[in-house]
CSV table of C-alpha atoms in Angstrom, one decimal:
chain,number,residue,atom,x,y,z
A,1,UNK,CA,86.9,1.4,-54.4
A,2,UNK,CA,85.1,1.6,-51.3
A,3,UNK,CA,82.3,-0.8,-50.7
A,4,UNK,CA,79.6,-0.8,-47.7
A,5,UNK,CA,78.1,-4.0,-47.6
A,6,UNK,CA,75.1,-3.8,-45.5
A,7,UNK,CA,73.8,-6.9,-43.3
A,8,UNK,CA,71.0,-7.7,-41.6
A,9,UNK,CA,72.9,-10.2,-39.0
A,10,UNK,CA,69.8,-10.0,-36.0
A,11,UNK,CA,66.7,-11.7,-37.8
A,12,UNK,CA,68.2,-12.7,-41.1
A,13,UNK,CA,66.5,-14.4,-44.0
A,14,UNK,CA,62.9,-15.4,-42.2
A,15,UNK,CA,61.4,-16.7,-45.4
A,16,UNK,CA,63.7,-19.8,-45.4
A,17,UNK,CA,62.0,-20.6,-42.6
A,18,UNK,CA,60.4,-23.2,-44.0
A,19,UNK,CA,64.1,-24.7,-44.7
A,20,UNK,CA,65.8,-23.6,-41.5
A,21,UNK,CA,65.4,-22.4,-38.0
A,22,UNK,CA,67.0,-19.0,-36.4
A,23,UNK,CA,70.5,-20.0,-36.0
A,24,UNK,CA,70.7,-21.9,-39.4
A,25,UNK,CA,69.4,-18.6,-41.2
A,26,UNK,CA,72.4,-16.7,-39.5
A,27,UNK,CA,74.7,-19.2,-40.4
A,28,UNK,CA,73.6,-19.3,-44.0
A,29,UNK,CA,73.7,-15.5,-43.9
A,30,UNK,CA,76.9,-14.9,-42.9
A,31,UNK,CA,78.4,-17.9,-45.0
A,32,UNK,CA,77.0,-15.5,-48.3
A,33,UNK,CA,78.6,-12.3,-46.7
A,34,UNK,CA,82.0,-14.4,-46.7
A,35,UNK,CA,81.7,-14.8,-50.5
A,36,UNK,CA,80.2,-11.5,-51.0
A,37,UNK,CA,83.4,-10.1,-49.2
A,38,UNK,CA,86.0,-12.4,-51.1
A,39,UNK,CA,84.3,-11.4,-54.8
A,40,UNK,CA,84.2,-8.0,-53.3
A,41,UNK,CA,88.1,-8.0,-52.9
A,42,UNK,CA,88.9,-10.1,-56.4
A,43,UNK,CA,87.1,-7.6,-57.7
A,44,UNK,CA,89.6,-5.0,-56.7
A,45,UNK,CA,87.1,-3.5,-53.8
A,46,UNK,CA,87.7,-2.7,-50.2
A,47,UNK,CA,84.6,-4.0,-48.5
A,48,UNK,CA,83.2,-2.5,-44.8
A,49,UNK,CA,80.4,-4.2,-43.2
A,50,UNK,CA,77.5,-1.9,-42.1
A,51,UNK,CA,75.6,-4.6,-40.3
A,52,UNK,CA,72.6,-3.9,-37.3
A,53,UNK,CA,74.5,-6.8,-35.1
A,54,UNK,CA,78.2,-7.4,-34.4
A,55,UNK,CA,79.2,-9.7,-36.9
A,56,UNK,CA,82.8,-11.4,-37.2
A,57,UNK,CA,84.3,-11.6,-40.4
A,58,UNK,CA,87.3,-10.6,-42.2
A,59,UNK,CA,86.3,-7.0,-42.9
A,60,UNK,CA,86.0,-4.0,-41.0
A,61,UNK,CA,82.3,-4.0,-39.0
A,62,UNK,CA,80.0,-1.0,-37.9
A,63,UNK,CA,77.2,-1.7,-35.9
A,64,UNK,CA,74.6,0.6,-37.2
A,65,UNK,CA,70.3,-0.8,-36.5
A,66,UNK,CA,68.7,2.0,-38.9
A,67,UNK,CA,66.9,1.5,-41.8
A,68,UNK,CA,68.9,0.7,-44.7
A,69,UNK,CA,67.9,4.0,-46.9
A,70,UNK,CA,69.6,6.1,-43.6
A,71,UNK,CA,72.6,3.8,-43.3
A,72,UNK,CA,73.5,4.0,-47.1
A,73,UNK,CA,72.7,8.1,-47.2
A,74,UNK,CA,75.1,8.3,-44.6
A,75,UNK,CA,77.8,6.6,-46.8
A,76,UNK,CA,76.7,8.9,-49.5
A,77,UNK,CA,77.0,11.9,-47.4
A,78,UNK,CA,80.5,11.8,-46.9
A,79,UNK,CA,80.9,11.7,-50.5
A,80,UNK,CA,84.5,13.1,-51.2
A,81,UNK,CA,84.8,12.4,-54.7
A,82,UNK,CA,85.8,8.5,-54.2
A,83,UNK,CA,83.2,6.6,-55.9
A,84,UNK,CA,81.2,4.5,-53.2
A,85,UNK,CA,79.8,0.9,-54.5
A,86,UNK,CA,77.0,-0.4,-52.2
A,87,UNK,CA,76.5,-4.3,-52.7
A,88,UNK,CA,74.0,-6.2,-50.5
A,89,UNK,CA,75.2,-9.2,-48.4
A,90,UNK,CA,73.0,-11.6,-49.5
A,91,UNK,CA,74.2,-11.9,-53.2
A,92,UNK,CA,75.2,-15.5,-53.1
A,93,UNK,CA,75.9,-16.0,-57.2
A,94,UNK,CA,78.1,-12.9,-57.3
A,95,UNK,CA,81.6,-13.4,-59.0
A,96,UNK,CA,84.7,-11.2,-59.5
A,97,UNK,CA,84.0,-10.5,-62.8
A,98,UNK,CA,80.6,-9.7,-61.7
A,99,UNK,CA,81.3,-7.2,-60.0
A,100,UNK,CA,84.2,-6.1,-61.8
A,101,UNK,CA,81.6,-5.4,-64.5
A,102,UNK,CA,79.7,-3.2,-61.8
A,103,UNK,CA,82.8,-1.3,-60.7
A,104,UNK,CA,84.4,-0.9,-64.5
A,105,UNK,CA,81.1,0.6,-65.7
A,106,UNK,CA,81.4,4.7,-66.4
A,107,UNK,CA,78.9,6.2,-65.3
A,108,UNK,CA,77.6,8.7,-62.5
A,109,UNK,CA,75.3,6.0,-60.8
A,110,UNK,CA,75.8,2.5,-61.5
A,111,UNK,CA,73.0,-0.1,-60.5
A,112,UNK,CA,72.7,-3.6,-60.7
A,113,UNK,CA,69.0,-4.9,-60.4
A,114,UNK,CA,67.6,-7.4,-58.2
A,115,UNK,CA,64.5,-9.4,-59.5
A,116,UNK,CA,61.6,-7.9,-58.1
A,117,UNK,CA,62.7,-4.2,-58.7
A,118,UNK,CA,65.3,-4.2,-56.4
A,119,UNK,CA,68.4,-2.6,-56.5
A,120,UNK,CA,71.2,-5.1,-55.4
A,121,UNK,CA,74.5,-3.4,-55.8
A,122,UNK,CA,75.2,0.6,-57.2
A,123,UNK,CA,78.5,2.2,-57.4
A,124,UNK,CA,77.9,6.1,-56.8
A,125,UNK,CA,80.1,8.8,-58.6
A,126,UNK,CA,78.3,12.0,-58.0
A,127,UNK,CA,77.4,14.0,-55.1
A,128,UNK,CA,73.9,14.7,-55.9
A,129,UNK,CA,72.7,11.5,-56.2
A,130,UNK,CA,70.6,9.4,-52.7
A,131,UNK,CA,69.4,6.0,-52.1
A,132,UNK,CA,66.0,5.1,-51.3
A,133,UNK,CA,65.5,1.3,-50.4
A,134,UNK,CA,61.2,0.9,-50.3
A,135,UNK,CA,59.7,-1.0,-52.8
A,136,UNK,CA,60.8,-0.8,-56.2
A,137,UNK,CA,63.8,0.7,-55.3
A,138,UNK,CA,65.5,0.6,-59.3
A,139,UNK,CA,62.7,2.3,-60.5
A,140,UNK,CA,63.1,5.1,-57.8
A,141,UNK,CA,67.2,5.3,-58.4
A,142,UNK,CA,66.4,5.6,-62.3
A,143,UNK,CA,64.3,8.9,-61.2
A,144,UNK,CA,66.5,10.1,-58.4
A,145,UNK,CA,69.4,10.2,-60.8
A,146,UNK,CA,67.7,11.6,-63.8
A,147,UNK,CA,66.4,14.4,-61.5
A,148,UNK,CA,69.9,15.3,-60.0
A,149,UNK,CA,71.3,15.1,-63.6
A,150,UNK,CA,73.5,12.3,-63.0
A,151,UNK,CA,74.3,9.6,-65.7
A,152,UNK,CA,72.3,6.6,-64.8
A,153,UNK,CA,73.6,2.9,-66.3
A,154,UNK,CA,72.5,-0.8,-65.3
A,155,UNK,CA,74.5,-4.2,-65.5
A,156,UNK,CA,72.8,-7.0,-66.8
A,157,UNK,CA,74.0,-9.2,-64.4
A,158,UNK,CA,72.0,-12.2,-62.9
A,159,UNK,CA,74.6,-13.1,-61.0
A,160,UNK,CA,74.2,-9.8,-59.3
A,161,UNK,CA,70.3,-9.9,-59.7
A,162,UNK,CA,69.5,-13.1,-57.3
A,163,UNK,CA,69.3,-12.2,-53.9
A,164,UNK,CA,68.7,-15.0,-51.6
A,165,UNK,CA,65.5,-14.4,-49.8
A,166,UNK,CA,62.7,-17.1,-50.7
A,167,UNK,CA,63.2,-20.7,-50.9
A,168,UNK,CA,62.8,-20.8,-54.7
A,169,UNK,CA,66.0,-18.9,-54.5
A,170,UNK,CA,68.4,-21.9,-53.1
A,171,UNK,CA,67.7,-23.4,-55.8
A,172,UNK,CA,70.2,-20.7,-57.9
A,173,UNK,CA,72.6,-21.0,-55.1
A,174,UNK,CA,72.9,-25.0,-55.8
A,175,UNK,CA,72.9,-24.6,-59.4
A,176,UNK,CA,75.3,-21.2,-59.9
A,177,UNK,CA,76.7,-20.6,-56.6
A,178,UNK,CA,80.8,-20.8,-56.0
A,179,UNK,CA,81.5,-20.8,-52.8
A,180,UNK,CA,80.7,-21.1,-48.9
A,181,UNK,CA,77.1,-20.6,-49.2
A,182,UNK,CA,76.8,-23.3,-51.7
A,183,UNK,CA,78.3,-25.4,-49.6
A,184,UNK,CA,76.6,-25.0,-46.9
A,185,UNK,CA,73.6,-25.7,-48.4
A,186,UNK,CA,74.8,-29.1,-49.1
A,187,UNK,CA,76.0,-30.0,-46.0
A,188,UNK,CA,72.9,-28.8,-44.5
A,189,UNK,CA,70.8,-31.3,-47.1
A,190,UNK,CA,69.2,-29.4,-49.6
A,191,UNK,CA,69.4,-30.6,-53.0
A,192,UNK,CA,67.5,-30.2,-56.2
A,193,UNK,CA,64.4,-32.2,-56.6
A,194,UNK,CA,64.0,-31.9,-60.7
A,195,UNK,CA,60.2,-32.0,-61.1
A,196,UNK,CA,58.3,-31.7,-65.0
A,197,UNK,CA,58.0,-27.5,-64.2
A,198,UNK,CA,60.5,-25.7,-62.7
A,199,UNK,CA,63.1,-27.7,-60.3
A,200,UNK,CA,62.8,-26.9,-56.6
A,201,UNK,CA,65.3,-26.9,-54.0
A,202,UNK,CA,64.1,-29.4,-51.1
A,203,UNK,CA,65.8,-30.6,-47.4
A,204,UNK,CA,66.3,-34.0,-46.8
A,205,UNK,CA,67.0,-33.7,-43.3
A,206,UNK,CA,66.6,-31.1,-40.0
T,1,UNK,CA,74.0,-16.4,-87.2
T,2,UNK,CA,70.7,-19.2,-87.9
T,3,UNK,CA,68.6,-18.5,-85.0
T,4,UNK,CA,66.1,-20.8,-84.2
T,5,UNK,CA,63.1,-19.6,-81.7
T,6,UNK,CA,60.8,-22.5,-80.5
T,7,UNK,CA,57.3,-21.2,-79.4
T,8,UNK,CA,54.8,-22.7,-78.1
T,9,UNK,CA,51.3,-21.5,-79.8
T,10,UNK,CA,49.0,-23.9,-78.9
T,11,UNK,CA,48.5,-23.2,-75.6
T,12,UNK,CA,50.7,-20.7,-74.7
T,13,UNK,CA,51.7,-19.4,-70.9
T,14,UNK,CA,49.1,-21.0,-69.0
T,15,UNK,CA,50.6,-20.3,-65.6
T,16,UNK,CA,49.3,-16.8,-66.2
T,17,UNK,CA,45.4,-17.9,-66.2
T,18,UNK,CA,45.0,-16.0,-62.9
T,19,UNK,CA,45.8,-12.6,-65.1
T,20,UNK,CA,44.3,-13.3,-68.6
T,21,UNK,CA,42.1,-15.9,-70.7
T,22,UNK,CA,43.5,-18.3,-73.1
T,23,UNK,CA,43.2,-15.2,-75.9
T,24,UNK,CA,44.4,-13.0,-74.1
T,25,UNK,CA,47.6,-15.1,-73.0
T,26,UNK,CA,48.3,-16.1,-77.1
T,27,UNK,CA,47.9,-12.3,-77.9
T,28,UNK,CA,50.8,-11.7,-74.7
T,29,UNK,CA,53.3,-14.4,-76.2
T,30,UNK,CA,53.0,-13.1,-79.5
T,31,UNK,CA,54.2,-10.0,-78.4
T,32,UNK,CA,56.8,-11.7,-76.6
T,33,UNK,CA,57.8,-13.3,-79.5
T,34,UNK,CA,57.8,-10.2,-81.9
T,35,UNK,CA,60.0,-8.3,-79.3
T,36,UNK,CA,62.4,-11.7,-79.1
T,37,UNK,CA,62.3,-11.7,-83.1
T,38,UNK,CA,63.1,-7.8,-83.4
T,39,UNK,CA,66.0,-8.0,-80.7
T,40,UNK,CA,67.5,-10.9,-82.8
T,41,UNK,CA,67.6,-9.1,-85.7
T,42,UNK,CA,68.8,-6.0,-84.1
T,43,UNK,CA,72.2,-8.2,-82.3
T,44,UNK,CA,72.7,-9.7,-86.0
T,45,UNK,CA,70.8,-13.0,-85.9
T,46,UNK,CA,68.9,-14.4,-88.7
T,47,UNK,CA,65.4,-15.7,-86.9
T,48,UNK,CA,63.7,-18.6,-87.7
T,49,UNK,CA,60.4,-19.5,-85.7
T,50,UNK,CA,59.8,-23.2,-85.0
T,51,UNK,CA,56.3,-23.4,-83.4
T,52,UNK,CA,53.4,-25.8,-82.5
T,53,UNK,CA,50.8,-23.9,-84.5
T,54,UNK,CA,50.8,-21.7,-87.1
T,55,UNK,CA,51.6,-17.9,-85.5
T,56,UNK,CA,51.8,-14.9,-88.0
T,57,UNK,CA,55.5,-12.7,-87.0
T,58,UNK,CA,57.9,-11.3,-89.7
T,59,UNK,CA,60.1,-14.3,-89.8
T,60,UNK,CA,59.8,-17.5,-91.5
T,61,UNK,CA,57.9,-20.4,-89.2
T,62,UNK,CA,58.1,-24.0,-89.5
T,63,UNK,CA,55.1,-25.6,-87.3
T,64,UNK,CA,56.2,-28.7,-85.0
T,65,UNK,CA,54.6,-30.5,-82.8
T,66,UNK,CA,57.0,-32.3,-80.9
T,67,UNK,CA,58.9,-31.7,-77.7
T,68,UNK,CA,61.7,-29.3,-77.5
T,69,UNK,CA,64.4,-31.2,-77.3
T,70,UNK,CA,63.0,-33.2,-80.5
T,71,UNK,CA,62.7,-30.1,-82.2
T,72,UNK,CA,66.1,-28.2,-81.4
T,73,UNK,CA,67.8,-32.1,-81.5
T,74,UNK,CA,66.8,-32.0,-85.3
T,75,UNK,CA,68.6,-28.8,-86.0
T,76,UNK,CA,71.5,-29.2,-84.3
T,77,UNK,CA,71.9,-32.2,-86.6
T,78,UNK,CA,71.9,-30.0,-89.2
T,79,UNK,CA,75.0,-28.7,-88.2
T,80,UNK,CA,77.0,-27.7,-90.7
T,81,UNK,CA,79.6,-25.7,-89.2
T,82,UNK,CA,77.9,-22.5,-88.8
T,83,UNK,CA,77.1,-22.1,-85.7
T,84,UNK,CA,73.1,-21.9,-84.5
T,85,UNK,CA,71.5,-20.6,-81.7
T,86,UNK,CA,68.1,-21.4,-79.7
T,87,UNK,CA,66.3,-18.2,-78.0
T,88,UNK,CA,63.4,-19.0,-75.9
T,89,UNK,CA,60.5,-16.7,-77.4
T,90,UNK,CA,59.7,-15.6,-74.2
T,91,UNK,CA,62.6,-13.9,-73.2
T,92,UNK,CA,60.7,-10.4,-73.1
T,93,UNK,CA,63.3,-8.6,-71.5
T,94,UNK,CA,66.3,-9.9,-74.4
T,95,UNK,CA,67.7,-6.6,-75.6
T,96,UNK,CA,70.3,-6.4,-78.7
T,97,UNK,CA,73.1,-5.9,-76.5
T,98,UNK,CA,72.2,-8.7,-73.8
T,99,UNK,CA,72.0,-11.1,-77.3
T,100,UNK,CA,75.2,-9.6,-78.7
T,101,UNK,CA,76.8,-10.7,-75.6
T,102,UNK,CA,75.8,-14.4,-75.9
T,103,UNK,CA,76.3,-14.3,-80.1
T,104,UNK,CA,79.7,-13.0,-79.9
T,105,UNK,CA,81.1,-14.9,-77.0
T,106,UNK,CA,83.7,-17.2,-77.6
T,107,UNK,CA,83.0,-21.1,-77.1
T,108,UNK,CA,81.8,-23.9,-78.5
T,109,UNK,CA,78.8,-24.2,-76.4
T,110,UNK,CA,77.8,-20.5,-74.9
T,111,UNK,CA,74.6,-20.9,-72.8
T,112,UNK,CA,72.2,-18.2,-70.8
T,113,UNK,CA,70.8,-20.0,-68.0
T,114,UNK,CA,67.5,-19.4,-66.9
T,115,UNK,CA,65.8,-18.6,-63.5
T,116,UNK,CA,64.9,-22.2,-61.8
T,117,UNK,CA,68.1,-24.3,-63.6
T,118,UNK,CA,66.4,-23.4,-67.4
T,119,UNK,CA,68.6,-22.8,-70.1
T,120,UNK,CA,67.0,-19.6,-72.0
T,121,UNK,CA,69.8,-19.0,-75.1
T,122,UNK,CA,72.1,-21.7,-76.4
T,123,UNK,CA,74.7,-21.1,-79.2
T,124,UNK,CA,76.1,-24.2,-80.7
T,125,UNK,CA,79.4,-24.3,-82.4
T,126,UNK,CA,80.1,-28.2,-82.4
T,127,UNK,CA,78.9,-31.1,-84.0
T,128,UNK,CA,78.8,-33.5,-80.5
T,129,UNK,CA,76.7,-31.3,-78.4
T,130,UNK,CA,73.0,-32.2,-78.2
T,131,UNK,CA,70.3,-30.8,-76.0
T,132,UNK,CA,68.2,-32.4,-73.2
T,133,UNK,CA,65.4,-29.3,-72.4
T,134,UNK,CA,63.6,-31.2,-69.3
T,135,UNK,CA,64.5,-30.6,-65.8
T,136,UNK,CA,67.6,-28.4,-64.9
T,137,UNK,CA,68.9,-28.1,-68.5
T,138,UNK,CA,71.9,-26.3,-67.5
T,139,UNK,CA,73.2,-28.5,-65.5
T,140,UNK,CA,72.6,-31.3,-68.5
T,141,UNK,CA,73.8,-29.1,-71.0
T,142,UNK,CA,77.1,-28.6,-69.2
T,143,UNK,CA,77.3,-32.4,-68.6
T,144,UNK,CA,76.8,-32.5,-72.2
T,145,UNK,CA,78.9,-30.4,-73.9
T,146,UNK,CA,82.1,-31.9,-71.2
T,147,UNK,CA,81.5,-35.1,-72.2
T,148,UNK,CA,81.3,-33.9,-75.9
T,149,UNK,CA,84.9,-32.3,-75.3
T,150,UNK,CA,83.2,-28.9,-75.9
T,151,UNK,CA,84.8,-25.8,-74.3
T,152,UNK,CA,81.5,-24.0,-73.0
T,153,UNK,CA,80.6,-20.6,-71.5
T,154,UNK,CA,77.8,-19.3,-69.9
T,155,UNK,CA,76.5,-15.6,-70.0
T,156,UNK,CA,75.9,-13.8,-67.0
T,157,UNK,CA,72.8,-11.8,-68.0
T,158,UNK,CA,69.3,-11.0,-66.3
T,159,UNK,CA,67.7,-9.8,-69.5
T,160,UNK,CA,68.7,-13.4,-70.6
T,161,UNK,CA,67.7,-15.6,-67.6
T,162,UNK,CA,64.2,-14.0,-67.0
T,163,UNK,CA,61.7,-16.5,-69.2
T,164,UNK,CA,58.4,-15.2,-68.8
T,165,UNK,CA,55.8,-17.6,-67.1
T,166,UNK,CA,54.7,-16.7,-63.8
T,167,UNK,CA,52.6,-13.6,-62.6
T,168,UNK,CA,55.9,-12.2,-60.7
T,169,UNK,CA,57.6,-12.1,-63.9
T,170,UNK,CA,55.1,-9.9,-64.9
T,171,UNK,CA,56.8,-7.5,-62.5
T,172,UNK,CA,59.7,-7.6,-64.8
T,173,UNK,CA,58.5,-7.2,-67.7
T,174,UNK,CA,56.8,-3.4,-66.3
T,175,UNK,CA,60.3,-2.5,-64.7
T,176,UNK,CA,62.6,-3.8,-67.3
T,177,UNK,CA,60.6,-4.1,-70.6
T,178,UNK,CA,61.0,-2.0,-73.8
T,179,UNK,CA,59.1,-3.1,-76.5
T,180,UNK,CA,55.7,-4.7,-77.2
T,181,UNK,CA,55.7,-7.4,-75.0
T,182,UNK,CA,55.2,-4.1,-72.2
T,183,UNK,CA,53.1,-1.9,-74.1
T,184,UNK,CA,50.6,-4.8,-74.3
T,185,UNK,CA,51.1,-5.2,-70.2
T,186,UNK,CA,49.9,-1.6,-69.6
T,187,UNK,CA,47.4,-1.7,-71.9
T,188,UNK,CA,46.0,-4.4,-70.2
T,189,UNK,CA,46.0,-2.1,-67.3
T,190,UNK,CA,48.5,-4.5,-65.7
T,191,UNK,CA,51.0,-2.1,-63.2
T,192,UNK,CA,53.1,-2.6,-60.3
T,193,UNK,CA,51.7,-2.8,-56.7
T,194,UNK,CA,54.4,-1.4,-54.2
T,195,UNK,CA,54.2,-3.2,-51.2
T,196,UNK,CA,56.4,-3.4,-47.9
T,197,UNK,CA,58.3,-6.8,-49.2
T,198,UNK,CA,58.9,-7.8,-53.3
T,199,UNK,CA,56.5,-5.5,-55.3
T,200,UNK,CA,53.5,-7.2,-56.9
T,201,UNK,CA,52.2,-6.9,-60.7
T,202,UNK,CA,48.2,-6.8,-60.2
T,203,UNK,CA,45.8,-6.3,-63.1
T,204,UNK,CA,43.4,-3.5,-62.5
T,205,UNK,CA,40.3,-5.0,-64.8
T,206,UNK,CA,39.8,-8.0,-67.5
């Protein structure tokens, strides 16, 4: 299956701020495309980058600046009757069976949530159906599918729901995450600090 | 399959004082709790609430006091070879399937982990596990159950790992909800404020 996994390589990941400066947030953000594009493949997909910035990784890169609702509806346009998966760049807990659940699922329109109403990964079966990317984006696919009459399913995935924006979010990276991005964190310092509420990620060192 | 709910009656979801008063809040978690109760029913479980305070639901409640991992510790000492699970009674997103999933999956410790290193669902097959609820519980409870020689398995499911306690997981409950636990939500004239970045719950009067 085809998979466009879009990246936002010029400014990436400005609410870790607080954790890291500019080159640290592209390091981190290419680090979770890696794993994205490895689970991608065990998965049985064949990942392209659509990403506003050259980016090098193992994949096949288009440089493309547009919003993200234009970039994807251009995938979709071409639709030839290949399903198309879309799965953001920045899901740093997704697995190969993760996303093997995403691709295996039968239906029209496939979506995997994010938290916060987002949509972080569809696989698209049917012409008919478009992407639009503002604000609560599931609620939105829910209705575009419905009204072009596709068949509409969700994975309950968290795996595939964190996507790693906010600080609060390293902490699922250090506690579930697999690979390079996990990693990095730790080399970079930031560990849990386990507090009486919820445990927070925090850096030791810049 | 026993399935033990802890909830917390007393003083129930006070992270959510910015949205309702202390009546308001018990009135929200018992809906939470019904919906918990009526989803483990529906995936096959046998409830059974243990909770702080006396709470009127269509399930047998013990009330206790004590800390969680007192309270849970004492039934898993029970263990008689049937197996028992723990379901947080705020898990208002839990549908049948998501708890089929962690009933019927195949280990002698099977956990959903919660957002922020929680563990939301537990099923216990084995004598030598024990719980440890404070801090990141996951990462104890898989310390545990190695050191127990328990084989364990974790559920990848949103619906599982959302626990509801902060005004943005109010936002998940509007998107994702079915049951009560919503209904009560709306008809608090709580709703979804679509911004540029993650979309906001905000509560249109009290």
């Amino acid at each position: 299956m085809r998979v466009v996994v879009p990246f936002g390589g010029r400014e990436p990941k400005t609410r870790l701020a607080p954790f890291f400066d500019a080159d640290e947030r592209r390091d981190f953000a290419v680090s979770m495309l890696r794993d994205v594009l490895d689970a991608v493949r065990a998965a049985g997909g064949d990942p392209a980058v659509v990403a506003d910035a050259p980016v090098s990784v193992e994949a096949p890169v288009a440089v493309d600046d547009r919003p993200l609702t234009e970039v994807v509806g251009d995938e979709l346009d071409g639709f030839d009757g290949d399903p198309v998966a879309v799965v953001m760049a920045d899901l740093a807990l997704a697995t190969p069976a993760a996303l093997a659940r995403l691709f295996e699922t039968d239906a029209d329109v496939v979506a995997a949530p994010g938290l916060g109403g987002g949509t972080n990964a569809l696989v698209v079966r049917h012409p008919e159906f478009s992407v639009d990317y503002h604000g609560a984006s599931i609620l939105d696919h829910r209705r575009i599918a419905r009204d072009a009459g596709c068949s509409f399913a969700e994975v309950d995935s968290m795996r595939l729901a964190v996507d790693v924006d906010e600080p609060s979010d390293l902490v699922e990276v250090l506690v579930h995450g697999e690979g390079r991005a996990r990693e990095w964190l730790v080399d970079a310092g930031v560990r849990l600090e386990r507090g009486t509420g919820r445990v927070e990620a925090v850096r030791e060192r810049r």
